[in-house]
Coordinates of C-alpha atoms in Angstrom, one line a residue:
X1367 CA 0.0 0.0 0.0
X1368 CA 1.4 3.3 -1.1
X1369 CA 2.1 5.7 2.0
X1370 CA -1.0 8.0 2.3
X1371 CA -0.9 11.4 1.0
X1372 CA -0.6 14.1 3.3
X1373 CA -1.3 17.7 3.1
X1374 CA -0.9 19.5 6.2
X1375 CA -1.7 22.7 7.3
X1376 CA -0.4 24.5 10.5
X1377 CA -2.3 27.5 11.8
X1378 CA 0.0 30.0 13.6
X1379 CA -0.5 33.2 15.1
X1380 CA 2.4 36.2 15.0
X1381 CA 3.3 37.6 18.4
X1382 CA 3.9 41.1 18.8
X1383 CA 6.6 41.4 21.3
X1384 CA 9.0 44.2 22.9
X1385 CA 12.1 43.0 22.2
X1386 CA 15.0 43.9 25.0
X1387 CA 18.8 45.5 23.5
X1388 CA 21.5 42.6 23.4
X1389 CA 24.7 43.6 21.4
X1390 CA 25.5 41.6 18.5
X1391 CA 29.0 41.1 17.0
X1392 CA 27.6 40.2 13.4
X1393 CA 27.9 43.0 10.9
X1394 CA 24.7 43.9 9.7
X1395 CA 22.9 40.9 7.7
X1396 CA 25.2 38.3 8.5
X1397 CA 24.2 36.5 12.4
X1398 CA 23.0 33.1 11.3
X1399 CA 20.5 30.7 13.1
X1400 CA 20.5 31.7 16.9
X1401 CA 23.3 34.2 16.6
X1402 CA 22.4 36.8 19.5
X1403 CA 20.9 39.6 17.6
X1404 CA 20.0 43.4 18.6
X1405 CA 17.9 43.6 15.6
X1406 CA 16.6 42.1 12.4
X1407 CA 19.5 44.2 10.5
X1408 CA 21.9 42.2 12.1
X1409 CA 20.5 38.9 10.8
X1410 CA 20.8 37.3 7.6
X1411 CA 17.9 36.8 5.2
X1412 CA 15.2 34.7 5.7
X1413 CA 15.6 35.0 9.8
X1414 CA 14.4 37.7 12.4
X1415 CA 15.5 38.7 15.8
X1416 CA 13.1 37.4 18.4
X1417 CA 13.5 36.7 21.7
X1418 CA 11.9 33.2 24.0
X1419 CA 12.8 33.6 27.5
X1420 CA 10.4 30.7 28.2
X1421 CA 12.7 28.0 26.8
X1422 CA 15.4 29.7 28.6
X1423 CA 16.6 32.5 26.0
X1424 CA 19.7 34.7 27.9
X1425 CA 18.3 37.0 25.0
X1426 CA 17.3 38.0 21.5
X1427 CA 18.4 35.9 18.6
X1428 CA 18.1 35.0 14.4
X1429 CA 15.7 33.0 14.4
X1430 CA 13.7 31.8 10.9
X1431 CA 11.3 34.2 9.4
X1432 CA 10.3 32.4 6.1
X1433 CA 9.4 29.4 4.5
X1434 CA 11.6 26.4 2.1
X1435 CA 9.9 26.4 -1.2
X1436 CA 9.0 22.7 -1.1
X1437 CA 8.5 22.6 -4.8
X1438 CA 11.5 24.5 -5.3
X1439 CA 13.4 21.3 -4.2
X1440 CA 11.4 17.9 -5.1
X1441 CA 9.7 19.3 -8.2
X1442 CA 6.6 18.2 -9.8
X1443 CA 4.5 15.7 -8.0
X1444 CA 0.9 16.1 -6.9
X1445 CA -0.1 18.9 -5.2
X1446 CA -1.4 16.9 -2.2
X1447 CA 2.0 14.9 -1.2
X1448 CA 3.5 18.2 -0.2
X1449 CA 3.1 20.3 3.3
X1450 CA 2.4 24.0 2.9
X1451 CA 2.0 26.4 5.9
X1452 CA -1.6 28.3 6.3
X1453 CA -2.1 31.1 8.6
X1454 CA -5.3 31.6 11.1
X1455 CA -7.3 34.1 10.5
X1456 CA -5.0 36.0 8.2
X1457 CA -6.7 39.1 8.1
X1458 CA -6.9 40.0 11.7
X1459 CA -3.9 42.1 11.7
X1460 CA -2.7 43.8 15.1
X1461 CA -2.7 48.0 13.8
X1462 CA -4.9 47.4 10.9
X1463 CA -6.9 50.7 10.8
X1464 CA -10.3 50.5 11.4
X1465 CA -13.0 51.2 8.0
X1466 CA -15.9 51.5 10.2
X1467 CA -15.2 54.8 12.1
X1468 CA -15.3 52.6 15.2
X1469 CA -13.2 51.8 17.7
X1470 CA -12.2 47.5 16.7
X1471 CA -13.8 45.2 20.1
X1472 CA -12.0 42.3 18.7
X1473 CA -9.0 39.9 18.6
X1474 CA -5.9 40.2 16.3
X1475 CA -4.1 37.1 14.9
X1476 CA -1.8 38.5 12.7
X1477 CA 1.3 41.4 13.1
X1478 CA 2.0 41.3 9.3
X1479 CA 0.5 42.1 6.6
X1480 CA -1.4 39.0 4.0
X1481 CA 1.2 40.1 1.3
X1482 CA 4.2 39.7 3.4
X1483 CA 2.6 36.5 4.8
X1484 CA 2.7 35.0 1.2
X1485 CA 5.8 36.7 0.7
X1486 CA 7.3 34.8 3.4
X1487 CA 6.0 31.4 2.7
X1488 CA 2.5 31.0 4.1
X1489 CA 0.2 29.3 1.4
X1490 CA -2.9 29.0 2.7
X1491 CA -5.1 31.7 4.0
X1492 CA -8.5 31.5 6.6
X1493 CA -10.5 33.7 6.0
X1494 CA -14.3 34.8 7.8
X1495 CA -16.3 36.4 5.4
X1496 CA -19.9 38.0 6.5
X1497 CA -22.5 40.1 4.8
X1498 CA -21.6 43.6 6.3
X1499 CA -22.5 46.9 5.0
X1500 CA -23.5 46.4 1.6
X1501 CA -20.7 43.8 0.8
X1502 CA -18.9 41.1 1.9
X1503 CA -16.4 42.0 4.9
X1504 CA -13.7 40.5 7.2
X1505 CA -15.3 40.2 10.4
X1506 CA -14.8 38.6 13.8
X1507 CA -18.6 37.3 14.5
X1508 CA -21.0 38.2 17.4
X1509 CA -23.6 35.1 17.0
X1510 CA -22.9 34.6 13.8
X1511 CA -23.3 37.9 12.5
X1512 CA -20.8 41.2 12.1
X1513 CA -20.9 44.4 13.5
X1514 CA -18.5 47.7 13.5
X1515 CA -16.5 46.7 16.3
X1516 CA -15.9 43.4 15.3
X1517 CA -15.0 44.5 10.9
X1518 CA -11.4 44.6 9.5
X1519 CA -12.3 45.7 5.8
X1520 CA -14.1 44.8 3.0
X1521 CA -12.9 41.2 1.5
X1522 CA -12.1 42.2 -1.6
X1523 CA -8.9 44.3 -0.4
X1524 CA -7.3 41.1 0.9
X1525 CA -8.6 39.2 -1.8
X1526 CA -6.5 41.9 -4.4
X1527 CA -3.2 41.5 -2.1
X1528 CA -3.8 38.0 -3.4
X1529 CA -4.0 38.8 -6.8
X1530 CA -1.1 40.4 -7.3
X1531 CA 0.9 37.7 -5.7
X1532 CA -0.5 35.3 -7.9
X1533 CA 0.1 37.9 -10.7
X1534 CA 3.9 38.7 -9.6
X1535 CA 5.0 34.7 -8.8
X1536 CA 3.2 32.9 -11.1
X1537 CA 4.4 29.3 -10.3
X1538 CA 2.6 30.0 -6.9
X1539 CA -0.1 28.0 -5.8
X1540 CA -2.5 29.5 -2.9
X1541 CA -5.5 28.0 -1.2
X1542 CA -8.3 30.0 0.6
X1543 CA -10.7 28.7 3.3
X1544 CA -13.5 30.7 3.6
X1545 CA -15.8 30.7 7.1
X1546 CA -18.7 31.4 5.1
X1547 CA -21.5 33.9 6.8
X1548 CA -22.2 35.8 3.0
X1549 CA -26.1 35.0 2.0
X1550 CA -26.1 37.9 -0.7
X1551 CA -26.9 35.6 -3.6
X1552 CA -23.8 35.0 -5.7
X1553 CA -22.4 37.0 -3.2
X1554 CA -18.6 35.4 -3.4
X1555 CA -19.0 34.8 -7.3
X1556 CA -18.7 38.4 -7.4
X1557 CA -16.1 39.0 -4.9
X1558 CA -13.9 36.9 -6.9
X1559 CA -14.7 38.2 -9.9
X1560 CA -14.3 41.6 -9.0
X1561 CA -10.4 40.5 -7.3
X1562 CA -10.0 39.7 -10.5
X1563 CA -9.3 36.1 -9.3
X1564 CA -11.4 33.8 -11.1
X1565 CA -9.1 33.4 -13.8
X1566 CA -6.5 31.6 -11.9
X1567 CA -9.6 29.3 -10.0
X1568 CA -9.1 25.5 -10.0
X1569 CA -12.6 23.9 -10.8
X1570 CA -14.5 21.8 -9.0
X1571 CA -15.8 19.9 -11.0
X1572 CA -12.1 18.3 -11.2
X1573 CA -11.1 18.4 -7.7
X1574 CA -10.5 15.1 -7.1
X1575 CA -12.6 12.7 -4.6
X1576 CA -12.1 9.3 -3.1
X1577 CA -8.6 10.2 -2.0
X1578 CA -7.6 10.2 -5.4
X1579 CA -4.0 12.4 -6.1
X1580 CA -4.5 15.7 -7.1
X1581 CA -2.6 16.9 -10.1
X1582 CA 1.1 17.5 -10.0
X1583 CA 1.8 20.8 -9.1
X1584 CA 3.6 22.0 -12.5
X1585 CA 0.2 20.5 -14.4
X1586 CA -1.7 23.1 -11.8
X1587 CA 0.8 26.0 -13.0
X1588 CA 0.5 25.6 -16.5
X1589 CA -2.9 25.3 -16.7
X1590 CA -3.1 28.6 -14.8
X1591 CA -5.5 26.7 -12.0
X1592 CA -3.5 28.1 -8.8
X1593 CA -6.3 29.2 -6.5
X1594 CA -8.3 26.7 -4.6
X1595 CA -11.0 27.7 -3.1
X1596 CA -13.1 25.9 -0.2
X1597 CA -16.1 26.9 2.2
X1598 CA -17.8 25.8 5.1
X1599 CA -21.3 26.4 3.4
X1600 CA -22.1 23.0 1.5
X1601 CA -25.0 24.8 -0.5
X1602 CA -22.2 26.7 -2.6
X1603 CA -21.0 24.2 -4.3
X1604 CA -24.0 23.6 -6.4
X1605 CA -25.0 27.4 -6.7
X1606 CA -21.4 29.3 -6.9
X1607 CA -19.0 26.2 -7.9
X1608 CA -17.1 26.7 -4.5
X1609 CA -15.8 23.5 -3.4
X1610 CA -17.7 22.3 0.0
X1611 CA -14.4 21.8 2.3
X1612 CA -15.7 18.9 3.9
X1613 CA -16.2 16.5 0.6
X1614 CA -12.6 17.4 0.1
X1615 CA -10.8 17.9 3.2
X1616 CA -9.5 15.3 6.3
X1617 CA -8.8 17.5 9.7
X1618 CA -7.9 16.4 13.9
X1619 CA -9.7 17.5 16.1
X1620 CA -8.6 20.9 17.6
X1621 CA -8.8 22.2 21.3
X1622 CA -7.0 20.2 24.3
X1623 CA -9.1 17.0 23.1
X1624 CA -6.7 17.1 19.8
X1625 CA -3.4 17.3 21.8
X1626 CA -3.6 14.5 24.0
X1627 CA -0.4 12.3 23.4
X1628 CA -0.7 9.9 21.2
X1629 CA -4.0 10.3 19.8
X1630 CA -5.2 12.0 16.9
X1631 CA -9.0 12.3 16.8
X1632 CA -10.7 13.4 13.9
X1633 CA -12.8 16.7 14.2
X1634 CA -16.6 15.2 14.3
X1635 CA -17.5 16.8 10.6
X1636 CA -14.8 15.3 9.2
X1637 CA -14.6 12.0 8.2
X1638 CA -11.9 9.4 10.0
X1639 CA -8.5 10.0 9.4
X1640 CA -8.0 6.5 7.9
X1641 CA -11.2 6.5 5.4
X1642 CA -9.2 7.4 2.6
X1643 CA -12.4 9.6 2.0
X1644 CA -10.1 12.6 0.5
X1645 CA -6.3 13.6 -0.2
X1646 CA -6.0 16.7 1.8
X1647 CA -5.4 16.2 5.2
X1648 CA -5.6 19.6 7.7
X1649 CA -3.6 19.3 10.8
X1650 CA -4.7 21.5 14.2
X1651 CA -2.3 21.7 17.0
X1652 CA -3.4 24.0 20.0
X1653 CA -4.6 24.1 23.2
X1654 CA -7.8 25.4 24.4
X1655 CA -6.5 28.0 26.7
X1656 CA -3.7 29.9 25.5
X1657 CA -0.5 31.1 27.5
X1658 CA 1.2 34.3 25.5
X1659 CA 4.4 34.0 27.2
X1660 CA 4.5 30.2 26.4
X1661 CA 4.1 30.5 22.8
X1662 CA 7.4 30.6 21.4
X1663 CA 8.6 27.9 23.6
X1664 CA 4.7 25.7 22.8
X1665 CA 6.4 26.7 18.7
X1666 CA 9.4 25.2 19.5
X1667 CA 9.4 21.7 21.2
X1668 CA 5.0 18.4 21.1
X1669 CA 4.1 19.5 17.1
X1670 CA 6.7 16.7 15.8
X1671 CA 4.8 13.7 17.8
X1672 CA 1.8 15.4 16.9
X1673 CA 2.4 15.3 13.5
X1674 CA 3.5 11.4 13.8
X1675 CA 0.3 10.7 15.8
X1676 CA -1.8 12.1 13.0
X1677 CA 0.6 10.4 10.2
X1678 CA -0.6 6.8 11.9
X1679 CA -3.9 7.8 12.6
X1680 CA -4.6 8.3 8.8
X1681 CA -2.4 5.2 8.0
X1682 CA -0.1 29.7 14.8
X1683 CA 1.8 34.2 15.2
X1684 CA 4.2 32.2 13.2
X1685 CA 7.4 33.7 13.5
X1686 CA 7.9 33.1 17.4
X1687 CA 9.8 30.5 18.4
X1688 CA 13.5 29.6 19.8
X1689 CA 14.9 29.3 16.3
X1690 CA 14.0 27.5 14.1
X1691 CA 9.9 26.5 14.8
X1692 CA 7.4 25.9 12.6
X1693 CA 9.4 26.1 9.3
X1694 CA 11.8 23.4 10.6
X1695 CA 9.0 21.1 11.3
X1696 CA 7.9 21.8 7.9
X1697 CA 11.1 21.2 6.4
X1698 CA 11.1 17.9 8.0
X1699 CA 7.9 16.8 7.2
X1700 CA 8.5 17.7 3.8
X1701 CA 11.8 15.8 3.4
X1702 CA 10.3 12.5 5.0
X1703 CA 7.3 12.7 2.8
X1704 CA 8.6 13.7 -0.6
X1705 CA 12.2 12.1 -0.5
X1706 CA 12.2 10.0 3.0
X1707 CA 15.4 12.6 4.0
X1708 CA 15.2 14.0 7.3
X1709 CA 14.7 17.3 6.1
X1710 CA 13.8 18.4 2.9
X1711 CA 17.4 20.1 2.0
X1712 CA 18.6 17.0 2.2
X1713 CA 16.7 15.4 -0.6
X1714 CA 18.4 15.0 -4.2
X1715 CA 16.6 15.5 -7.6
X1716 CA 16.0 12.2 -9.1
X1717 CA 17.5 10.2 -6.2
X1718 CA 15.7 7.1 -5.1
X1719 CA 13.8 7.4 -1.7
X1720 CA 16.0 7.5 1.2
X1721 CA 19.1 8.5 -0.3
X1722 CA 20.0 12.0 0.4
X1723 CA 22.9 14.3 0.7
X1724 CA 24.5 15.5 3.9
X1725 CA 23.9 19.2 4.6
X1726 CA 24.8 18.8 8.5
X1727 CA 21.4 18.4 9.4
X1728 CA 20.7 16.1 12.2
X1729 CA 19.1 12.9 10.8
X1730 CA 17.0 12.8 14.3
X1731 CA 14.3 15.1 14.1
X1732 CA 13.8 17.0 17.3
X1733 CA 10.5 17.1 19.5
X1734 CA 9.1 20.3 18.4
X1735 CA 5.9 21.0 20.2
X1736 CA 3.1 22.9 18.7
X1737 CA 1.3 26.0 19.2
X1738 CA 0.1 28.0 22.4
X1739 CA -2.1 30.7 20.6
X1740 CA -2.8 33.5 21.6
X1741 CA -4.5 37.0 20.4
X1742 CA -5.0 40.3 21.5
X1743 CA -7.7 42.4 22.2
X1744 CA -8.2 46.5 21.8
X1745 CA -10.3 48.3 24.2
X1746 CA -10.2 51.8 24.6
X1747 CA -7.2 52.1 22.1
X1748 CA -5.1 50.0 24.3
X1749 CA -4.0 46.6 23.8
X1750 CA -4.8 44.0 26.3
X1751 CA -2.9 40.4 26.8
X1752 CA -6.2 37.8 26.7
X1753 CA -6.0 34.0 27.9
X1754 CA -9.4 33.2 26.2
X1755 CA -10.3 29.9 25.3
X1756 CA -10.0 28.9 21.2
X1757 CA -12.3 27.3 18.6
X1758 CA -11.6 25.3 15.7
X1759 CA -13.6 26.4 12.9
X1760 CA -12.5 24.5 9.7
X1761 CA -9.1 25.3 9.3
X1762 CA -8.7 27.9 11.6
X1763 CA -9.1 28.6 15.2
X1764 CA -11.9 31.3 16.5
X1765 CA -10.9 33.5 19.8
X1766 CA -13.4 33.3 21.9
X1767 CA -14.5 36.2 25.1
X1768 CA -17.0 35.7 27.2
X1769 CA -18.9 33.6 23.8
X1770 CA -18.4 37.2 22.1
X1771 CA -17.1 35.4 18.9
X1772 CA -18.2 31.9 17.7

């Protein structure tokens, strides 16, 4: 039996932090991986200075700030055998000005914006979209419907920075998941068509089903088909051709109940892990109350088992960690899965599985624990720290205060 095709998703939030001085003796751009850092000047590209005094930090250091192109080093196969990194609610961005006029009553995910998200790797965006105002909005939800205090901006502005990534990179592949409150009829037909986006929308009607492979990825670029689109509203797929995430996706169950060592539950609308039932696999890791100060550490060592928990069953602010977080882990998952390296710099370009090339990486991979979330909220034009509880909505997790969102 061939191994089962994964594709993962990891939903991390971006801290905002204050980072303390600590001299650095790297001329500007050149500290590596954990060199101690006094800014991101100092370090070299593709890493950040951030700081974990959780996992026992003396201070600031480079740690990784983007994503390995998997496709950039095992080329070609089918979309679904690679992992790609989607970020939670993308849109709620910490600063974002509000559209309203009022003052935001909400959490915040994200401290970048969606462009330099994709710029940096992320491939997958969640997104809550709600009637609001005339059009179809960003919103946090207050039962299940948006108000002022809860809006980020109309859709369609997010929706354009993704256009013109898709436009500038086009051998880019990027998936939305939609949290779908819009009952304007056609509503995100017209979204999408006024992003501009359709043109680059893979159809359903050839999404494969049954678990079948998906097309190889350089069939999906030259056939232009590099958005995929799903939604949590099943009746759009017959009346908008918007695939119904369900009938396509696998996910764990999110919350405490998905971390418990060992165990990887399915989430109840999904069907089990090992029914072969679809291709795409989504993978939560978080707990239901977060800890902010935890988070880079909760990045940094639990995600790895996880992840080998989940691989059985079937058969988060992303840049804080001690070093090397999330991207590592999907480095390694990558590397095991498309060329059975331990990490996916060590694989080799029509090598047979298993043999790779030594790029003093360790051939262990660490335990890498997953994600403590956590958000903010803005009261008053201040920013408050919040250990609210988290729910899993799809592919993302929704902040929860005092059942203020849903």
């Amino acid at each position: 039996m061939k191994p089962f095709p994964f594709f993962f998703f990891f939903f991390f939030f971006f801290f905002l932090s204050i980072l303390p001085f600590s001299s650095s003796s790297c001329s500007p751009h050149s500290c590596q991986l954990q060199d101690p850092c006094s800014s991101a000047d100092d370090c070299a590209a593709g890493l950040n200075c951030g700081n974990c005094p959780a996992s026992g930090m003396a201070g600031p250091s480079c740690i990784r700030a983007q994503a390995v192109e998997p496709t950039s080093i095992v080329k070609g196969l089918p979309f679904n055998r690679y992992t790609w990194l989607v970020t939670h609610n993308s849109f709620s961005i910490l600063g974002e000005p509000s559209y309203t006029g009022v003052q935001r009553v909400t959490f915040y995910n994200q401290d970048d914006t969606v462009a330099n998200q994709l710029r940096n790797g992320v491939r997958g965006l969640m997104l809550d979209m709600y009637d609001f105002d005339g059009d179809v909005w960003l919103c946090h939800s207050f039962q299940g419907q948006c108000y002022n205090f809860t809006a980020f901006e109309p859709a369609i502005n997010t929706l354009k920075e993704v256009e013109s990534f898709l436009s500038a990179n086009p051998t880019e592949i990027v998936t939305i998941i939609i949290e779908d409150y819009v009952h304007a009829p056609m509503g995100l037909s017209k979204l999408f068509t006024s992003a501009d986006l359709v043109k680059y929308w893979y159809p359903v009607s050839e999404m494969p089903t049954n678990g079948k492979d998906w097309p190889s990825v350089t069939d999906m670029v030259a056939k232009n088909r590099r958005l995929l689109v799903f939604t949590s509203d099943a009746s759009k797929e017959a009346s908008e051709g918007i695939a119904y995430q369900w009938k396509y996706l696998l996910e764990n169950e999110p919350g405490d109940p998905g971390i418990v060592p060992g165990t990887c539950p399915n989430r109840k609308e999904s069907q089990a892990l090992n029914s072969r039932y679809a291709s795409l696999f989504l993978q939560n890791y978080f707990p239901t109350i977060p800890v902010e100060n935890e988070a880079c550490k909760e990045n940094s060592v639990g995600l790895a088992q996880m992840v080998d928990a989940c691989y059985k069953a079937a058969g988060m602010y992303l840049q804080r960690s001690d070093g090397r977080g999330v991207f590592d882990i999907q480095d390694r998952i990558n590397g095991l899965a498309l060329c059975g390296c331990s990490i996916i710099s060590s694989c080799q370009a029509g090598a047979p599985m298993g043999v790779c090339k030594n790029t003093g990486a360790s051939n262990r991979t660490p335990a890498v624990n997953g994600n403590i979330y956590s958000g903010y909220i803005q009261l008053s034009g201040s920013i408050l720290k919040s250990y609210s509880g988290f729910r899993a909505i799809k592919l993302f997790i929704m902040l929860q205060l005092l059942q203020l969102l849903l």
